Amino acid sequence: MNPEETKEFEQKIHAFVGRENGPPKKGKDAVNEPMIRQWAEVMGDESPVYTDKETAKNTTKGGIIAPPSMLQAWSMEGYPMAGSPAVDVQRSLHNVFDENGFTGVLGTNTSTEFFRDLKPGDEVTYHTVIESISEQKSTARGIGYFIETVTQFTDQNGERVGKQVFRVLKFIPADAPAEASSVADDSPAVPTRIAAPRGHDNGWWWEAADKGKVLIQRCKSCQTLRHPPRPMCGECQSVEWDSIESTLDGEIFSFTVLHYPKVPGYDYPLCCAVISLAEGTRIVANVVGIDTEEVKIGMKVKGKVEQVDEKTMLPQFYPVAGGQ
Amino acid sequence: MTANVKDKAAIVGIANTEFSKNSGRSELQLAAEAVAGALEDAGLKPSDVDGMTTFTMDNTDEIELARAVGIGDLSFYSRVPHGGGAATGLIHQAAMAVASGMAETIVCYRSLNGRSGHRYSSGVSGNLLTADAIHWGWYMPYGLVTPASWVAMYTQRYMHLTNCTHDSLFEVAHTMREYAATNPAALFYDQRFDRAEYDAQKKIVDPFRLYDCCLESDGASAVIITTTERAKDLRQPGVVVKGVGQAAAANMESMTSFYRDEIAAIPSMDIAASKAYEQSGLTPDDIDAAVIYDAFTPIVLWQLESWGFCKHGEAHDFVMDGALRPGGRLPTNTHGGQLSEAYIHGVNGIVEAARLVRKTSVNQPDKEVNHVLVTSGVGVPTGGALLGSMDTL
Ligand SMILES: [Zn+2]
C-alpha cells in the first residue's frame, strides 16, 4: 500500500469509530439457575452462592447470584452463529481490513467491569460500540491496527450491570502459513498441530518441508552436515552453507509414546522418535503406520513428507517391512 | 584450574513456605515469606543482605522482593537460566560472590505458583519468535511438547542399553514417597503407595506412569549464604559450601540433546560433579547423604552414576540394594523429593540438604552425616554442590 492508499484505507476504517455494532439487544434467556449451575460445574467453581439456595440466602448476597464472569454468556448468540456469523457492523469493518490484506485476526485482550450481581430473573441487554481504532502498529505478528469495542450490559430497568472492553488486532500476516495455527479465525476450525515458528535460521527448512522435502544443512567449506540448522559450522566456523535432500532412510535411535496430557490437534497414543538418518544426522519425527506397542529401538524406518492436517506438512516415518 | 571457593561460603538460614495446590497469594508474597523466614532462621536482619540470586524463570523481581522484605542496598544480583538446572546454580553464584568479596550476604530464592498458576506439564507452545521458540519448533509439530516426553526419550535409550527396568524406577518413586509419608510438610504426607498402585496409575509417556513424575505445587524456598567467618557468629550452625559445579556439556539443547553420540547419559552433570569434587578434595566415599533432583524417577539413577556412587549403567543394582533408603549407603531425598514433598524447582532440596548437615531433617539418618550432595535438574545445563558441617573446616 502506498501512502495515498493507506490514507484512503484509514479514512475508510476510521469512519467505523463510534458506530454501534447493532441496536441494543436482549439476551436469549433471562438469568436462570440451570445455566448458572451448568456454568459453575464446567468451571469447577464450587461456591455454594451459585448453586445452593439455602446457603446463599445466609450470605451477604441474600440468595443465588450468577458468577460475574458469566456476564458475556447472557449475551451469546448460540450455536447457529458459529455456522453463519451475523453480518453486523463489526463484520463489515473486518471485511474492509480483509480486502486490504489485513486478513489476520488475534484477540489480544479483554477487560470486564461488574457493577452489580445478577440474580435469577434478571434480563440482560447488551449494546456494542466500536470504540476506537489505533494508529498503524508494527507488531510481532505483522503490521496491523488494534480495534477496541465496548459492550455495555444493562438490566430490565435500564441500570448498568457491567461493561466489557475487547481488543483485537487485525494484521497482515508476516508469514501466513506459519502463523495460521495460532491465529483465531471467525469460523470454528479443527485444531491443527502447533506450528514451528519460522525465523531466519530455520524458515528455509520448513519451507522445503511445505514442498515435500526434508533438507539437511551442509557446510559449503568443509561439507559437514548439521541438523537442526544453525547459522555457523561448528567444525570450521564457516557461515556459508547449502543443503542436500535426505532420502529419509532411517533407524529408530530412541522413541517415546505419549499418552497424557492430550494436546488438541494430535492423535494419541502418539509416537515420537529420534531417528538416525542414513546421511548421518538425526531428526525427531513421528513414527506412524504401526501399533505403538510394536515400536522398537533399532527398527528400520522410511520417511515421507505428508500433510498431517489442514495446515501442516511434516516428515512421518513408517516401518520398513522386515526391517528389524 | 580449580576454582577458589572451598570453605569460603556457608548456608546460614533456610526456609520454605507451606506447599500446596493453591497458595491463594502472589509469587512475590510467597518469596517474601520464604526470605523473611530464612533471615529469621539465620538471626539476620533484612538490612544485612547485599545480594540476591534466583532463576531466570522466576517471576519475582529482585528489587520488588528486596523492597517487600525491607532489604536495603544491593551490590550483587544475578539469575541462572535453564529451569531446574538452576537450583544449585544459586549456590554457585552466591559462593562466587562471597568468595570474591562482591557481596557478603546473599539471598537465594525461588517462588512459584506451579499448580494454580502456569503448569509446566502443559508443555510448550511457542507463540513468540525467540531462539528458544525456534528450538522447540523442531519438536512441537510432532507433539513432543512436555518435559516428561523429553526425558522419556533418554530413558527409553537408557533402559535399552542397561539392565534398568521399572523395578528401579519404582524403587526411586517408592523411597521418596516413604520419606514424604513421615514428613508433615510434604504434600504426600501420610500417603503411601505399593507396587500394585504404582503400576495401576495412568500412562503419561512411555515408560512413565503418573508416580514417575514429580508434583506440581505452589510454594517458595529460600536460603541465605554468607561468609564462613560470619557464619560462626550466627544463630544456626553454618552449612559450608565445600564445592559447587555448573556445566553445559558440548552439543547441548535445552531438554532435547538428542544429537550426541549417546543420549543415555548426562555429560553436563559428569562435568559439574568432577568440578565440585576437585574443588572440595572430596570423593564419593565421603558423601553421607544426598538430595538428588527428581523431576522424574530415572534422572536420579543417572545422577548417581555422574557423582560416582556407582559405575555408568549400574545405578539399577545400586538402588535395588536399598542404597537410597534410611539405613542405606546414601539416604536420598529424605524430605520426599520433588516426587513427593513438593516441586519448588530443587530449592526445597537445598533447604533439605542444609537440614541434613544440621542434623535436623525430619528423616535424619541414624549415621553421622558430615557431607551432603545436592543437585540441580538434568536434561538442561545443570550443576551440583557438596555441603559440609562447620566441623569440616
Ligand atoms: Zn564447516
Coordinates of C-alpha atoms in Angstrom, one line a residue, chain A residues 140-141 182 193-202 205-206 227-230 252-261 263 266 268 270-274 282-286 292-293 297 312 314-316, chain B residues 119 121-122 124-130 133-134 136-146 148-150 152-157 160 202-208 251 253 257-263:
Chain A
A140 CA 5.4 -9.4 16.2
R141 CA 2.5 -10.7 14.1
S182 CA -2.2 -19.8 16.4
R193 CA -0.7 -29.1 15.2
I194 CA 1.4 -26.5 16.9
A195 CA 3.4 -24.8 14.1
A196 CA 7.1 -24.3 14.3
P197 CA 7.9 -20.5 14.5
R198 CA 9.9 -19.6 11.4
G199 CA 12.9 -17.3 11.6
H200 CA 16.0 -16.5 9.6
D201 CA 17.9 -19.7 10.6
N202 CA 15.2 -22.2 10.2
W205 CA 13.9 -25.8 6.2
W206 CA 10.2 -25.6 6.9
H227 CA 20.7 -30.7 11.9
P228 CA 18.8 -28.9 13.4
P229 CA 20.1 -26.0 11.3
R230 CA 22.2 -23.2 12.8
I252 CA 15.0 -45.5 15.4
F253 CA 17.6 -44.4 17.9
S254 CA 15.1 -43.8 20.7
F255 CA 11.4 -43.1 21.0
T256 CA 8.6 -42.5 23.3
V257 CA 4.8 -42.9 23.1
L258 CA 2.8 -40.0 24.5
H259 CA -0.5 -40.7 26.3
Y260 CA -1.2 -37.7 28.6
P261 CA -1.9 -34.8 28.5
V263 CA -2.9 -31.7 23.2
Y266 CA -2.7 -34.6 17.8
Y268 CA -2.9 -40.4 20.8
L270 CA 1.4 -40.6 19.7
C271 CA 4.8 -42.0 18.9
C272 CA 7.7 -39.5 18.7
A273 CA 11.2 -40.8 17.8
V274 CA 14.8 -39.7 17.4
R282 CA 19.4 -37.3 13.4
I283 CA 15.9 -35.9 13.3
V284 CA 12.9 -36.0 15.6
A285 CA 9.7 -37.0 13.9
N286 CA 6.6 -39.2 14.3
T292 CA 2.7 -48.0 19.0
E293 CA 3.3 -51.1 21.2
I297 CA 14.8 -49.1 19.2
T312 CA 0.8 -28.8 8.4
L314 CA 5.7 -33.0 8.3
P315 CA 8.0 -35.9 7.8
Q316 CA 6.4 -39.1 9.0
Chain B
R119 CA 1.8 -25.5 34.9
S121 CA 3.2 -30.2 32.4
S122 CA 1.0 -28.4 30.0
V124 CA 5.4 -25.5 25.4
S125 CA 3.5 -23.7 22.7
G126 CA 5.9 -21.1 21.3
N127 CA 3.9 -18.0 20.1
L128 CA 6.9 -15.7 20.1
L129 CA 9.8 -15.8 17.7
T130 CA 12.8 -16.3 20.0
A133 CA 10.8 -20.9 20.3
I134 CA 12.7 -21.9 17.2
W136 CA 11.0 -26.0 20.4
G137 CA 9.8 -25.7 16.8
W138 CA 11.8 -28.9 16.0
Y139 CA 9.6 -30.8 18.4
M140 CA 6.2 -29.1 18.8
P141 CA 4.8 -30.0 15.4
Y142 CA 5.3 -33.7 16.2
G143 CA 3.7 -33.4 19.6
L144 CA 6.9 -33.8 21.6
V145 CA 5.9 -30.9 23.9
T146 CA 6.1 -32.0 27.6
A148 CA 8.0 -36.0 30.6
S149 CA 8.3 -36.8 26.9
W150 CA 11.7 -35.3 26.5
A152 CA 11.4 -40.3 28.2
M153 CA 13.4 -40.2 25.1
Y154 CA 16.7 -40.5 27.1
T155 CA 15.1 -43.1 29.4
Q156 CA 14.0 -45.5 26.7
R157 CA 17.5 -45.4 25.3
H160 CA 17.6 -50.3 26.1
K202 CA -2.3 -43.8 34.2
K203 CA 0.4 -43.8 31.5
I204 CA 1.9 -40.4 30.9
V205 CA 4.5 -41.2 28.3
D206 CA 6.3 -44.5 27.8
P207 CA 7.8 -45.7 30.1
F208 CA 6.4 -43.3 32.7
N251 CA 26.3 -30.2 21.8
E253 CA 20.0 -28.4 23.7
S257 CA 20.1 -33.0 23.4
F258 CA 19.3 -35.9 21.1
Y259 CA 22.2 -35.4 18.7
R260 CA 25.1 -36.6 20.8
D261 CA 26.7 -39.9 20.1
E262 CA 24.9 -41.5 23.0
I263 CA 22.0 -40.0 24.9

